[in-house]
Backbone as CSV, one residue per row, in Angstrom:
resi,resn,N_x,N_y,N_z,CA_x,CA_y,CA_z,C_x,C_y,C_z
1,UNK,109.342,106.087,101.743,110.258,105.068,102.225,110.110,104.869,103.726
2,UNK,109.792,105.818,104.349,109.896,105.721,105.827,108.796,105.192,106.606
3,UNK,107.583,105.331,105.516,106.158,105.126,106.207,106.145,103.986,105.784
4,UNK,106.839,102.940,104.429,106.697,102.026,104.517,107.693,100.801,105.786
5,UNK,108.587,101.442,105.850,109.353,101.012,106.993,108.898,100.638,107.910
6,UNK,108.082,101.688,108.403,107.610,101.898,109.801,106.597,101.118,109.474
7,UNK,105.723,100.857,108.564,105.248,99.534,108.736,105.180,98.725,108.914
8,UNK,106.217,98.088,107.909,106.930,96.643,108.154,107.138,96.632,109.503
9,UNK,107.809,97.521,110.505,108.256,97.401,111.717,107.117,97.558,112.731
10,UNK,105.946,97.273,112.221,104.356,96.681,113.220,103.462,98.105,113.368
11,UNK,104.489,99.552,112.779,103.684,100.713,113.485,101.978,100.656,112.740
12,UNK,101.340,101.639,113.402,99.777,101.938,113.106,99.991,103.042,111.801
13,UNK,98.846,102.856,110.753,99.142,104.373,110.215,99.326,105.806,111.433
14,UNK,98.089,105.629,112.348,97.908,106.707,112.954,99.255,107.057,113.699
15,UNK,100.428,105.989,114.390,101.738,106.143,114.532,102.427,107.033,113.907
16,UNK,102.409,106.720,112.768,103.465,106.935,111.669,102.714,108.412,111.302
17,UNK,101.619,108.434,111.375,101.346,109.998,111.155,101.761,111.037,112.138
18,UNK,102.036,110.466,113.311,102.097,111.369,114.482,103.705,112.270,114.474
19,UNK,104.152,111.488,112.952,105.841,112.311,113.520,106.300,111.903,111.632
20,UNK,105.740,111.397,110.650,105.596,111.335,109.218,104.510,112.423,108.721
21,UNK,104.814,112.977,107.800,103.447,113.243,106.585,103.818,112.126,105.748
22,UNK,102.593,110.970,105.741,102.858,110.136,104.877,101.939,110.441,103.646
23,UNK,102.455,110.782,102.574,101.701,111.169,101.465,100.874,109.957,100.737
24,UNK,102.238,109.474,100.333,101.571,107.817,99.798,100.159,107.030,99.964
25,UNK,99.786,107.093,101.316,99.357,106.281,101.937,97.503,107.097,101.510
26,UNK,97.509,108.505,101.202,95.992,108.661,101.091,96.025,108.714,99.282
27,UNK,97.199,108.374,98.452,97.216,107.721,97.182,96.635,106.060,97.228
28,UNK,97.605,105.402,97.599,96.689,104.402,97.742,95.392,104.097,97.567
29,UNK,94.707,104.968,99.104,93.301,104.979,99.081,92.176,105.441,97.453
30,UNK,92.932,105.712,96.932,92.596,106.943,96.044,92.535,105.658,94.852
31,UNK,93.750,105.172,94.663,93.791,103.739,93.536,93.268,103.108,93.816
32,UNK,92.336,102.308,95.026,91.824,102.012,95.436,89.988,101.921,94.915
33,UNK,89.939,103.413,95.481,88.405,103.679,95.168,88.396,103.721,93.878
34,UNK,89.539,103.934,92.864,89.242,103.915,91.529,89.122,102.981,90.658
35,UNK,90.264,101.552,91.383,90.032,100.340,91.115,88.357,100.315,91.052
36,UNK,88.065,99.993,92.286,86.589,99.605,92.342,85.725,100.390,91.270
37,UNK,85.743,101.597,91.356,84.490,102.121,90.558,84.937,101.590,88.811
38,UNK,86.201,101.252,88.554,86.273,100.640,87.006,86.058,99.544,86.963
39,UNK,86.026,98.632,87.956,86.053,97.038,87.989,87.298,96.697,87.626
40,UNK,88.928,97.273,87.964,89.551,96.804,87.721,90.360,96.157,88.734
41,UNK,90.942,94.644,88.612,91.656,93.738,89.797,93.098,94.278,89.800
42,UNK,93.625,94.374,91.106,94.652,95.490,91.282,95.168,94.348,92.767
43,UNK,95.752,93.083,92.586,96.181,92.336,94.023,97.091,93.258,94.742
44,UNK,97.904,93.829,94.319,99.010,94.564,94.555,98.716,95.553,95.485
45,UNK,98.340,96.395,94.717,97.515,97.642,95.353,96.563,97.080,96.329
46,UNK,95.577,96.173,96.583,95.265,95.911,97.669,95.817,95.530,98.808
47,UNK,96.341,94.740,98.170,97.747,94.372,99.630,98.090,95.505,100.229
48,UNK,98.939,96.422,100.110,99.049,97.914,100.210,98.140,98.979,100.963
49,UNK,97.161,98.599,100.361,95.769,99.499,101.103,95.681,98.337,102.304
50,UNK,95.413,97.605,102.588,95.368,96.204,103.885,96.232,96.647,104.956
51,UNK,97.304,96.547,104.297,98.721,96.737,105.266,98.728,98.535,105.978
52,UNK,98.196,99.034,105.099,97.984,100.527,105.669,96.603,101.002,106.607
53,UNK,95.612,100.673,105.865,94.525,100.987,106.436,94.100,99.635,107.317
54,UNK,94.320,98.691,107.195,93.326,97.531,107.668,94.282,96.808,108.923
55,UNK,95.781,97.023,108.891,96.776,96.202,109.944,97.408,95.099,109.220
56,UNK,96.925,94.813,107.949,97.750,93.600,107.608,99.224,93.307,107.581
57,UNK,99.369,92.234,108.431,100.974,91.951,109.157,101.471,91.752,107.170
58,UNK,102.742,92.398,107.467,103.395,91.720,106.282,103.709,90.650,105.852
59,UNK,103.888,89.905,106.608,103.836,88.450,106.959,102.846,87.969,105.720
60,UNK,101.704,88.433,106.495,99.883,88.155,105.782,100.153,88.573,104.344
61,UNK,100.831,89.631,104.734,100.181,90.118,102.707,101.301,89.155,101.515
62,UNK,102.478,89.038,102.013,103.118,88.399,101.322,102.581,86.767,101.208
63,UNK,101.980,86.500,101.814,101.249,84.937,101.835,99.898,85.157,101.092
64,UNK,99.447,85.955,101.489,98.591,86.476,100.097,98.802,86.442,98.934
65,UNK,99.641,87.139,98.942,99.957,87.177,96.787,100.376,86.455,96.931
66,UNK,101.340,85.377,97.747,101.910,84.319,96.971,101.089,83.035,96.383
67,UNK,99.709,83.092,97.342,98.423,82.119,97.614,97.715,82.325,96.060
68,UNK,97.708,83.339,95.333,96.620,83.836,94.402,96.912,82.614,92.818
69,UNK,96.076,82.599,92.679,96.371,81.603,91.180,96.577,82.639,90.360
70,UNK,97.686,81.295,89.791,98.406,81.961,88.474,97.693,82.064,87.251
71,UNK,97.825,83.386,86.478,97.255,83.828,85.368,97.945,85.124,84.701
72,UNK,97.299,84.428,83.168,97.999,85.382,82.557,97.280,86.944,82.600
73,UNK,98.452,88.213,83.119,97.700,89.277,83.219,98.907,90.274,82.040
């Protein structure tokens, strides 16, 4: 809860590590690499990994998924 907070509120992962153990955040990575090696599409979870590892403003990611065509999943 806190590391996502501190996101939303502009911090760096490396921030949020300096005074968090953010656990979550090397899960992610982890759904991530596993997505890929199955070929499975995961928008969600990328957003997530973006916003953590990459800087994506929340702003961005929510305009993201909202941008994605609709389909049945």
């Amino acid at each position: 809860y806190r590391a996502g907070l501190a996101l939303a509120e502009g911090k760096t992962l490396e921030q949020i590590n300096q005074t968090l153990n953010a656990e979550g955040t090397r899960t992610a990575e982890l759904i991530i690499d596993k997505a890929s090696e199955l070929g499975v599409e995961m928008p969600i979870c990328y957003i997530v990994y973006n916003v953590i590892y990459n800087e994506l403003s929340i702003e961005e990611a929510l305009q993201k998924l909202m941008q994605r065509e609709l389909k049945s999943e």
